[in-house]
Structure formats: structure tokens, C-alpha cells
Coordinates of N, CA and C in Angstrom, one line a residue:
M1405 N -10.4 0.2 -22.6 CA -9.0 -0.2 -22.1 C -9.0 -0.3 -20.6
Q1406 N -9.5 0.8 -19.9 CA -9.5 0.8 -18.4 C -10.4 -0.4 -17.9
L1407 N -11.5 -0.6 -18.5 CA -12.4 -1.8 -18.0 C -11.6 -3.1 -18.2
T1408 N -10.9 -3.2 -19.3 CA -10.2 -4.5 -19.6 C -9.1 -4.7 -18.5
R1409 N -8.4 -3.6 -18.2 CA -7.4 -3.7 -17.1 C -8.0 -4.1 -15.8
K1410 N -9.2 -3.6 -15.5 CA -9.8 -3.9 -14.2 C -10.2 -5.4 -14.2
I1411 N -10.7 -5.9 -15.3 CA -11.1 -7.3 -15.4 C -9.9 -8.2 -15.3
Q1412 N -8.8 -7.8 -15.9 CA -7.6 -8.6 -15.8 C -7.0 -8.6 -14.4
A1413 N -7.1 -7.4 -13.8 CA -6.6 -7.3 -12.4 C -7.4 -8.2 -11.5
R1414 N -8.7 -8.2 -11.6 CA -9.5 -9.0 -10.7 C -9.2 -10.5 -11.0
K1415 N -8.9 -10.9 -12.2 CA -8.6 -12.3 -12.5 C -7.2 -12.6 -11.8
T1416 N -6.3 -11.7 -11.8 CA -5.0 -12.0 -11.1 C -5.2 -12.1 -9.6
I1417 N -6.1 -11.3 -9.1 CA -6.4 -11.4 -7.6 C -6.9 -12.8 -7.3
R1418 N -7.9 -13.2 -8.1 CA -8.5 -14.6 -7.9 C -7.4 -15.7 -8.0
T1419 N -6.5 -15.5 -8.9 CA -5.4 -16.5 -9.1 C -4.6 -16.7 -7.8
V1420 N -4.1 -15.5 -7.2 CA -3.2 -15.7 -6.0 C -4.0 -16.1 -4.8
L1421 N -5.3 -15.9 -4.8 CA -6.1 -16.3 -3.6 C -6.1 -17.8 -3.4
R1422 N -5.6 -18.5 -4.5 CA -5.5 -20.0 -4.4 C -4.4 -20.4 -3.5
L1423 N -3.5 -19.5 -3.2 CA -2.3 -19.7 -2.3 C -2.8 -19.7 -0.9
N1424 N -2.5 -20.7 -0.1 CA -2.9 -20.7 1.3 C -2.3 -19.6 2.1
D1425 N -1.0 -19.3 1.8 CA -0.3 -18.2 2.5 C -1.1 -16.9 2.4
V1426 N -1.7 -16.7 1.2 CA -2.5 -15.5 1.0 C -3.9 -15.6 1.6
S1427 N -4.6 -16.6 1.3 CA -6.0 -16.7 1.7 C -6.1 -16.8 3.2
D1428 N -5.3 -17.6 3.9 CA -5.3 -17.7 5.3 C -5.1 -16.4 6.0
R1429 N -4.1 -15.7 5.6 CA -3.9 -14.4 6.2 C -5.0 -13.4 6.0
L1430 N -5.5 -13.4 4.8 CA -6.6 -12.5 4.5 C -7.9 -12.8 5.4
K1431 N -8.1 -14.1 5.6 CA -9.2 -14.4 6.5 C -8.9 -13.9 7.9
Q1432 N -7.7 -13.9 8.4 CA -7.4 -13.3 9.7 C -7.7 -11.8 9.7
L1433 N -7.3 -11.1 8.6 CA -7.5 -9.6 8.5 C -9.0 -9.3 8.5
K1434 N -9.7 -10.1 7.7 CA -11.2 -9.9 7.5 C -11.9 -10.1 8.9
A1435 N -11.5 -11.1 9.6 CA -12.1 -11.4 10.9 C -11.8 -10.2 11.9
H1436 N -10.6 -9.6 11.8 CA -10.3 -8.6 12.8 C -10.9 -7.2 12.4
H1437 N -10.8 -6.9 11.1 CA -11.3 -5.6 10.6 C -11.7 -5.7 9.1
P1438 N -13.0 -5.9 8.9 CA -13.5 -6.1 7.5 C -13.1 -5.0 6.6
D1439 N -13.2 -3.7 7.1 CA -12.8 -2.6 6.2 C -11.4 -2.6 5.7
S1440 N -10.5 -3.0 6.6 CA -9.1 -3.1 6.2 C -8.9 -4.2 5.2
Y1441 N -9.7 -5.3 5.3 CA -9.6 -6.4 4.3 C -10.1 -5.9 3.0
R1442 N -11.2 -5.2 2.9 CA -11.7 -4.7 1.7 C -10.8 -3.6 1.0
H1443 N -10.2 -2.8 1.9 CA -9.2 -1.8 1.4 C -8.0 -2.5 0.8
S1444 N -7.6 -3.6 1.4 CA -6.4 -4.3 0.9 C -6.7 -4.9 -0.5
V1445 N -7.9 -5.5 -0.7 CA -8.2 -6.1 -2.0 C -8.3 -5.0 -3.0
R1446 N -8.9 -3.8 -2.7 CA -8.9 -2.7 -3.7 C -7.5 -2.2 -4.0
T1447 N -6.7 -2.1 -3.0 CA -5.3 -1.7 -3.2 C -4.6 -2.6 -4.2
A1448 N -4.8 -3.9 -4.0 CA -4.2 -4.9 -4.9 C -4.7 -4.7 -6.3
I1449 N -6.0 -4.5 -6.5 CA -6.5 -4.3 -7.8 C -5.9 -3.1 -8.5
K1450 N -5.8 -2.0 -7.8 CA -5.2 -0.8 -8.3 C -3.8 -1.0 -8.7
A1451 N -3.0 -1.7 -7.8 CA -1.6 -2.0 -8.1 C -1.4 -2.8 -9.3
V1452 N -2.3 -3.8 -9.5 CA -2.2 -4.7 -10.7 C -2.5 -3.9 -11.9
E1453 N -3.5 -3.0 -11.8 CA -3.9 -2.2 -13.0 C -2.7 -1.4 -13.4
I1454 N -2.0 -0.8 -12.5 CA -0.8 0.0 -12.8 C 0.3 -0.9 -13.4
G1455 N 0.5 -2.1 -12.9 CA 1.4 -3.1 -13.4 C 1.1 -3.5 -14.9
L1456 N -0.2 -3.6 -15.1 CA -0.6 -4.0 -16.5 C -0.3 -2.9 -17.5
E1457 N -0.5 -1.6 -17.1 CA -0.2 -0.5 -17.9 C 1.3 -0.4 -18.2
L1458 N 2.1 -0.8 -17.2 CA 3.6 -0.8 -17.3 C 4.1 -2.0 -18.1
G1459 N 3.2 -2.9 -18.4 CA 3.7 -4.1 -19.2 C 4.4 -5.2 -18.4
Y1460 N 4.0 -5.3 -17.1 CA 4.6 -6.3 -16.2 C 4.3 -7.7 -16.7
T1461 N 5.1 -8.6 -16.4 CA 4.9 -10.0 -16.7 C 3.8 -10.6 -15.7
Q1462 N 3.2 -11.7 -16.0 CA 2.2 -12.3 -15.2 C 2.8 -12.6 -13.8
E1463 N 4.0 -13.1 -13.7 CA 4.6 -13.3 -12.4 C 4.7 -12.0 -11.6
E1464 N 5.1 -10.9 -12.2 CA 5.2 -9.7 -11.5 C 3.9 -9.2 -11.1
L1465 N 2.9 -9.3 -11.9 CA 1.5 -8.9 -11.6 C 1.0 -9.7 -10.4
E1466 N 1.3 -11.0 -10.3 CA 0.9 -11.8 -9.2 C 1.6 -11.4 -7.9
I1467 N 2.9 -11.0 -8.0 CA 3.6 -10.5 -6.8 C 2.9 -9.2 -6.3
L1468 N 2.6 -8.3 -7.3 CA 1.9 -7.1 -6.9 C 0.5 -7.4 -6.2
A1469 N -0.2 -8.4 -6.8 CA -1.5 -8.8 -6.2 C -1.3 -9.3 -4.8
I1470 N -0.3 -10.1 -4.5 CA -0.1 -10.6 -3.2 C 0.3 -9.5 -2.3
S1471 N 1.2 -8.7 -2.7 CA 1.7 -7.5 -1.9 C 0.6 -6.6 -1.5
G1472 N -0.2 -6.3 -2.5 CA -1.3 -5.4 -2.2 C -2.3 -5.9 -1.2
Q1473 N -2.6 -7.2 -1.3 CA -3.6 -7.8 -0.4 C -3.0 -8.0 1.0
L1474 N -1.7 -8.1 1.1 CA -1.2 -8.4 2.5 C -0.4 -7.2 3.1
H1475 N -0.5 -6.0 2.4 CA 0.4 -4.9 2.8 C -0.1 -4.4 4.2
D1476 N -1.3 -4.6 4.6 CA -1.8 -4.1 5.9 C -2.0 -5.1 6.9
M1477 N -1.3 -6.3 6.8 CA -1.5 -7.4 7.7 C -1.2 -6.9 9.2
G1478 N -0.4 -5.9 9.3 CA 0.0 -5.5 10.7 C -1.2 -4.8 11.4
K1479 N -2.3 -4.5 10.7 CA -3.4 -3.9 11.3 C -4.2 -4.9 12.2
I1480 N -3.8 -6.2 12.1 CA -4.5 -7.1 13.1 C -4.0 -6.9 14.5
R1481 N -2.9 -6.2 14.6 CA -2.3 -5.8 15.9 C -2.7 -4.4 16.4
V1482 N -3.5 -3.8 15.6 CA -4.1 -2.4 16.0 C -5.5 -2.7 16.5
P1483 N -5.9 -2.2 17.7 CA -7.2 -2.5 18.2 C -8.3 -2.0 17.2
A1484 N -9.3 -2.8 17.0 CA -10.4 -2.4 16.0 C -11.1 -1.1 16.4
Y1485 N -11.2 -0.9 17.7 CA -11.9 0.3 18.1 C -11.2 1.6 17.6
I1486 N -9.9 1.5 17.5 CA -9.1 2.7 16.9 C -9.4 2.8 15.4
L1487 N -9.3 1.7 14.7 CA -9.6 1.7 13.3 C -11.0 2.1 12.9
D1488 N -11.9 1.9 13.9 CA -13.3 2.2 13.6 C -13.8 3.5 14.2
K1489 N -12.9 4.3 14.8 CA -13.3 5.6 15.4 C -14.0 6.5 14.4
K1490 N -15.1 7.2 14.9 CA -15.8 8.1 14.1 C -15.2 9.5 14.0
T1491 N -14.1 9.7 14.8 CA -13.4 11.0 14.8 C -12.0 10.7 14.4
E1492 N -11.2 11.8 14.1 CA -9.8 11.7 13.7 C -9.1 11.0 14.9
P1493 N -8.1 10.2 14.6 CA -7.3 9.6 15.7 C -6.6 10.7 16.6
T1494 N -6.5 10.4 17.8 CA -5.6 11.3 18.7 C -4.2 11.0 18.4
P1495 N -3.3 11.9 18.8 CA -1.8 11.7 18.6 C -1.4 10.3 19.1
Q1496 N -1.9 9.9 20.2 CA -1.5 8.6 20.8 C -2.0 7.5 19.9
E1497 N -3.3 7.6 19.5 CA -3.8 6.6 18.6 C -3.1 6.6 17.3
R1498 N -2.7 7.7 16.7 CA -2.0 7.8 15.5 C -0.6 7.0 15.6
E1499 N 0.0 7.2 16.8 CA 1.3 6.4 17.0 C 1.0 4.9 16.9
I1500 N -0.1 4.5 17.5 CA -0.4 3.0 17.4 C -0.7 2.6 16.0
I1501 N -1.4 3.4 15.2 CA -1.7 3.1 13.9 C -0.5 3.0 13.0
E1502 N 0.5 3.9 13.3 CA 1.7 4.0 12.5 C 2.7 2.8 12.8
T1503 N 2.3 2.0 13.7 CA 3.2 0.8 14.0 C 2.8 -0.3 13.0
H1504 N 1.7 -0.2 12.2 CA 1.2 -1.3 11.5 C 2.2 -1.8 10.3
P1505 N 3.0 -0.9 9.7 CA 3.9 -1.4 8.7 C 4.9 -2.4 9.2
R1506 N 5.5 -2.0 10.4 CA 6.5 -2.9 11.0 C 5.8 -4.2 11.5
Y1507 N 4.6 -4.1 12.0 CA 3.9 -5.4 12.3 C 3.6 -6.2 11.1
S1508 N 3.3 -5.5 10.0 CA 3.1 -6.3 8.7 C 4.3 -7.1 8.4
L1509 N 5.5 -6.5 8.5 CA 6.7 -7.2 8.2 C 6.8 -8.4 9.2
I1510 N 6.5 -8.3 10.4 CA 6.6 -9.4 11.4 C 5.6 -10.5 11.0
E1511 N 4.4 -10.1 10.7 CA 3.3 -11.0 10.4 C 3.6 -11.9 9.1
L1512 N 4.5 -11.3 8.2 CA 4.8 -11.9 7.0 C 6.1 -12.5 6.9
L1513 N 6.8 -12.7 8.0 CA 8.2 -13.2 8.1 C 8.2 -14.6 7.4
E1514 N 7.2 -15.4 7.6 CA 7.2 -16.8 7.1 C 6.7 -16.9 5.6
I1515 N 6.4 -15.7 5.0 CA 6.0 -15.7 3.6 C 7.3 -15.8 2.8
H1516 N 7.4 -16.8 1.9 CA 8.7 -16.9 1.1 C 8.4 -16.5 -0.4
I1517 N 7.8 -15.4 -0.5 CA 7.5 -14.9 -1.9 C 8.3 -13.6 -2.0
P1518 N 9.1 -13.4 -3.0 CA 9.9 -12.2 -3.1 C 9.2 -10.9 -3.0
I1519 N 9.7 -10.0 -2.3 CA 9.3 -8.6 -2.3 C 8.1 -8.3 -1.4
V1520 N 7.3 -9.3 -1.1 CA 6.1 -9.0 -0.3 C 6.3 -8.4 1.1
K1521 N 7.3 -8.9 1.8 CA 7.6 -8.4 3.1 C 8.1 -7.0 3.0
E1522 N 9.0 -6.7 2.0 CA 9.6 -5.4 1.8 C 8.6 -4.3 1.5
T1523 N 7.6 -4.7 0.6 CA 6.6 -3.7 0.3 C 5.7 -3.4 1.4
S1524 N 5.5 -4.4 2.3 CA 4.5 -4.2 3.4 C 5.1 -3.2 4.4
V1525 N 6.4 -3.2 4.6 CA 7.0 -2.3 5.6 C 7.2 -0.9 5.0
Q1526 N 7.3 -0.8 3.7 CA 7.6 0.4 3.0 C 6.5 1.3 2.5
H1527 N 5.2 0.7 2.5 CA 4.2 1.4 1.7 C 3.8 2.8 2.2
H1528 N 4.2 3.2 3.4 CA 3.9 4.5 3.9 C 5.2 5.4 3.9
E1529 N 6.2 4.9 3.2 CA 7.5 5.6 3.2 C 7.7 6.4 1.9
W1530 N 6.6 6.5 1.1 CA 6.7 7.3 -0.1 C 5.7 8.4 -0.1
Q1531 N 5.7 9.1 1.0 CA 4.9 10.3 1.2 C 5.6 11.3 2.1
N1532 N 5.2 12.5 2.1 CA 6.0 13.6 2.8 C 6.0 13.3 4.3
D1533 N 4.9 12.8 4.9 CA 4.9 12.4 6.3 C 5.1 10.9 6.5
S1534 N 6.3 10.5 6.0 CA 6.5 9.0 5.9 C 6.7 8.4 7.3
Y1535 N 6.3 7.1 7.3 CA 6.5 6.2 8.5 C 6.5 4.8 8.0
P1536 N 7.1 3.8 8.7 CA 7.8 4.0 10.0 C 9.1 4.8 10.0
R1537 N 9.8 4.7 8.9 CA 11.0 5.6 8.9 C 10.6 7.0 8.4
R1538 N 11.2 8.0 9.1 CA 10.9 9.3 8.6 C 12.0 9.7 7.7
R1539 N 11.6 10.0 6.5 CA 12.6 10.3 5.5 C 12.1 11.3 4.4
K1540 N 13.0 11.9 3.7 CA 12.7 12.8 2.6 C 13.3 12.2 1.3
V1541 N 12.5 12.0 0.3 CA 12.9 11.4 -0.9 C 12.9 12.4 -2.0
D1542 N 14.0 12.4 -2.8 CA 14.1 13.4 -3.9 C 13.2 12.9 -5.0
R1543 N 12.1 13.6 -5.2 CA 11.1 13.2 -6.2 C 11.7 13.0 -7.6
R1544 N 12.7 13.8 -7.9 CA 13.3 13.7 -9.3 C 14.1 12.4 -9.4
N1545 N 14.4 11.8 -8.3 CA 15.2 10.6 -8.3 C 14.7 9.7 -7.2
P1546 N 13.5 9.0 -7.4 CA 12.9 8.3 -6.3 C 13.7 7.2 -5.7
N1547 N 14.8 6.7 -6.4 CA 15.6 5.7 -5.9 C 16.7 6.2 -4.9
R1548 N 16.8 7.5 -4.8 CA 17.8 8.1 -3.9 C 17.1 8.6 -2.7
D1549 N 17.5 8.0 -1.6 CA 17.0 8.4 -0.2 C 17.9 9.5 0.3
S1550 N 17.4 10.7 0.5 CA 18.3 11.8 0.8 C 18.4 12.1 2.3
N1551 N 17.5 11.5 3.1 CA 17.5 11.8 4.6 C 16.9 10.6 5.3
S1552 N 17.6 9.5 5.3 CA 17.0 8.3 5.9 C 17.7 7.9 7.2
E1553 N 16.9 7.2 8.1 CA 17.5 6.7 9.3 C 18.6 5.7 9.0
N1554 N 18.3 4.9 8.0 CA 19.2 3.8 7.6 C 19.4 3.9 6.0
P1555 N 20.3 4.7 5.6 CA 20.5 5.0 4.2 C 20.8 3.7 3.3
D1556 N 21.3 2.7 4.0 CA 21.7 1.5 3.2 C 20.6 0.4 3.2
R1557 N 19.4 0.7 3.8 CA 18.4 -0.3 4.0 C 17.2 -0.1 3.0
R1558 N 17.0 -1.0 2.1 CA 15.8 -1.0 1.2 C 15.8 0.1 0.3
T1559 N 17.0 0.6 -0.2 CA 16.9 1.8 -1.1 C 17.7 1.5 -2.3
D1560 N 18.4 0.4 -2.4 CA 19.3 0.2 -3.6 C 18.7 -0.9 -4.5
N1561 N 17.6 -1.5 -4.2 CA 17.0 -2.5 -5.1 C 15.8 -1.9 -5.9
K1562 N 16.1 -1.7 -7.2 CA 15.1 -1.0 -8.0 C 13.7 -1.8 -8.0
I1563 N 13.8 -3.1 -8.0 CA 12.5 -3.8 -8.1 C 11.7 -3.6 -6.8
I1564 N 12.3 -3.7 -5.7 CA 11.6 -3.4 -4.4 C 11.1 -2.0 -4.4
T1565 N 12.0 -1.0 -4.8 CA 11.5 0.4 -4.9 C 10.3 0.6 -5.7
D1566 N 10.3 0.0 -6.9 CA 9.2 0.2 -7.9 C 7.9 -0.5 -7.3
F1567 N 8.0 -1.7 -6.8 CA 6.9 -2.4 -6.3 C 6.3 -1.7 -5.1
S1568 N 7.2 -1.2 -4.2 CA 6.6 -0.6 -3.0 C 6.0 0.8 -3.3
Q1569 N 6.5 1.5 -4.3 CA 5.9 2.7 -4.7 C 4.5 2.5 -5.4
I1570 N 4.4 1.4 -6.1 CA 3.1 1.1 -6.8 C 2.1 0.7 -5.7
I1571 N 2.5 -0.1 -4.7 CA 1.6 -0.4 -3.6 C 1.2 0.8 -2.9
A1572 N 2.2 1.7 -2.6 CA 1.9 3.0 -1.9 C 0.8 3.8 -2.7
V1573 N 0.9 3.9 -4.0 CA 0.0 4.6 -4.8 C -1.4 4.0 -4.7
G1574 N -1.5 2.7 -4.8 CA -2.8 2.0 -4.7 C -3.4 2.2 -3.3
D1575 N -2.6 2.1 -2.3 CA -3.0 2.3 -0.9 C -3.5 3.7 -0.6
H1576 N -2.8 4.7 -1.0 CA -3.1 6.1 -0.8 C -4.4 6.5 -1.6
F1577 N -4.5 6.0 -2.8 CA -5.6 6.3 -3.7 C -6.9 5.8 -3.0
D1578 N -6.9 4.5 -2.6 CA -8.1 3.9 -2.0 C -8.4 4.6 -0.7
A1579 N -7.4 4.9 0.1 CA -7.7 5.6 1.4 C -8.3 6.9 1.3
L1580 N -8.0 7.6 0.2 CA -8.6 9.0 -0.1 C -10.0 8.9 -0.7
T1581 N -10.2 8.0 -1.6 CA -11.4 8.0 -2.4 C -12.6 7.2 -1.8
K1582 N -12.3 6.3 -0.8 CA -13.3 5.5 -0.2 C -13.7 6.2 1.1
N1583 N -14.9 5.9 1.6 CA -15.4 6.3 2.9 C -14.5 5.7 4.0
R1584 N -14.1 6.6 5.0 CA -13.5 6.1 6.2 C -14.4 6.2 7.3
S1585 N -14.1 5.6 8.5 CA -15.0 5.7 9.6 C -15.2 7.1 10.1
Y1586 N -14.2 8.0 9.8 CA -14.4 9.4 10.3 C -14.6 10.5 9.2
R1587 N -14.7 10.0 7.9 CA -14.9 11.0 6.9 C -15.4 10.3 5.6
K1588 N -16.1 11.0 4.7 CA -16.5 10.5 3.4 C -15.3 10.5 2.5
G1589 N -15.4 9.7 1.4 CA -14.4 9.6 0.4 C -14.4 11.0 -0.3
L1590 N -13.2 11.3 -0.8 CA -13.0 12.6 -1.5 C -13.2 12.6 -3.0
P1591 N -13.6 13.7 -3.6 CA -13.8 13.7 -5.1 C -12.4 13.5 -5.7
L1592 N -12.4 13.0 -7.0 CA -11.2 12.6 -7.6 C -10.3 13.8 -7.8
E1593 N -10.8 15.0 -8.2 CA -10.0 16.2 -8.4 C -9.2 16.6 -7.1
I1594 N -9.8 16.4 -6.0 CA -9.1 16.7 -4.7 C -8.1 15.7 -4.4
V1595 N -8.4 14.4 -4.7 CA -7.5 13.3 -4.5 C -6.3 13.5 -5.4
K1596 N -6.4 13.9 -6.6 CA -5.3 14.2 -7.5 C -4.4 15.2 -6.9
K1597 N -5.0 16.3 -6.4 CA -4.2 17.4 -5.9 C -3.4 16.9 -4.6
I1598 N -4.1 16.2 -3.8 CA -3.4 15.7 -2.5 C -2.3 14.7 -2.9
M1599 N -2.5 13.8 -3.8 CA -1.5 12.8 -4.1 C -0.3 13.4 -4.8
Y1600 N -0.5 14.3 -5.7 CA 0.6 15.0 -6.3 C 1.4 15.8 -5.3
Q1601 N 0.8 16.4 -4.3 CA 1.5 17.2 -3.3 C 2.2 16.3 -2.3
Q1602 N 1.6 15.2 -1.9 CA 2.1 14.5 -0.8 C 3.0 13.3 -1.1
M1603 N 2.8 12.7 -2.3 CA 3.6 11.5 -2.6 C 4.9 11.8 -3.2
T1604 N 5.9 11.0 -2.9 CA 7.2 11.1 -3.4 C 7.6 9.9 -4.3
V1605 N 6.6 9.4 -5.0 CA 6.9 8.2 -5.9 C 7.2 8.7 -7.3
N1606 N 7.5 7.7 -8.2 CA 7.7 8.0 -9.6 C 6.4 8.6 -10.1
P1607 N 6.5 9.8 -10.7 CA 5.3 10.5 -11.2 C 4.5 9.7 -12.2
N1608 N 5.2 8.8 -12.9 CA 4.5 8.0 -13.9 C 3.4 7.1 -13.3
Y1609 N 3.7 6.6 -12.1 CA 2.7 5.7 -11.4 C 1.5 6.5 -11.0
L1610 N 1.7 7.8 -10.6 CA 0.6 8.7 -10.3 C -0.3 8.9 -11.5
E1611 N 0.4 9.2 -12.6 CA -0.3 9.5 -13.9 C -1.2 8.3 -14.2
I1612 N -0.7 7.1 -14.2 CA -1.5 5.9 -14.5 C -2.6 5.7 -13.6
A1613 N -2.4 5.9 -12.3 CA -3.5 5.7 -11.3 C -4.6 6.7 -11.3
L1614 N -4.2 8.0 -11.7 CA -5.2 9.1 -11.6 C -5.8 9.5 -12.9
N1615 N -5.4 8.9 -14.0 CA -5.9 9.3 -15.3 C -6.5 8.2 -16.0

């Protein structure tokens, strides 16, 4: 079953790559930072796998595939030397890295595909140390934002909430399991512990991604 989902996910990824809006932007990301490009593709695959398990329609799966592949487009505005550092980023470099979700939104302003822009700016907002907005989400009710800078912004649309959480899970999973410039990928058992502790998403999405 898991292998079947992975095959179906890859097929969906190939389908949306036929769109110039997607393929052209991915070429930009790949040219600037190949590791971020590969991470984005893997994030999309994981997101689509979750969507398949949830019984999403083909249209919804394709939106997840596009959102996953383009969620880190803002990294083209982050210097590659920071992304490729062999040591942990300094606080100043971390601040620069944490600008990338807002820049993703800016880079995708001309994309007229529902939800893609919103998921790009939100994908780091479903963790305890959230950014670009600092907020605390009630895990028992992920749709309720209990401490937001803008409580009326991007919190009352269930579809956007669900999709951004799924992208966040795919993004976090890949970031932890794969080798980074400054550390090796972590074992799955450690990844599970970290994600359950750090993420404030619907627990069902974590269950699907981690089991």
C-alpha cells in the first residue's frame, strides 16, 4: 500500500510539472540551490502521499503537489553560502533564513492556483518556534489560533489550514530525515519524537506521515 501511494504521488508530481508556472520556477530554485530543489520535490511527494491516504480528489492532490514543490521559492533570495554552511547558522543568518516564507509569497504572487501562495507563507507556522508569524496554536483545535499577531489572517479557511499543515509535515519530515549541510539525517524514531513534540498540526497528519 505504501509503495502504491509513493508511485501515485510521483505520477501526480510529473503531471503538475507540465505547467510552465511550476516548471519555470523550479528551474530557478534548482539553479540557485539544488538541495532546496530536491527537498521541495520530496516535500511534495510526502504531501501527496498524505493526501492519498486522506482520500483527496485528483485536483486536491495536484494542488498539494504544486504547493509542496513551490513552498520554498523564497530561498532564491537567501544567499546560497548561508544555505550551504557546514555549521549551524548564526542568529543573524537564522533571521535571514526565516525570511524565506514571506519571500515565497512574493515570488508566487503571479501564480493563480488556489492555496499555493497561502501554504508557502504558512509552512513554518505549525511548529512551536513558528515563523514568520510567532504564534501558539491549540493542538486540540488546530483551526484556532490562540496567540497570533493577526488573528483574523489565514486562520478561518479550513482548506488552507489543512493544506498548509500537510505541507508543513512534509517539509519538517524531509528536513529531519535527510542530510543537511551541517548534520546527518536523523533516525526515524528520533524524528517521530521531535515532530510529535514540536509540531502543532492535526495529529492525524503526523500519524500518516510517520507510520
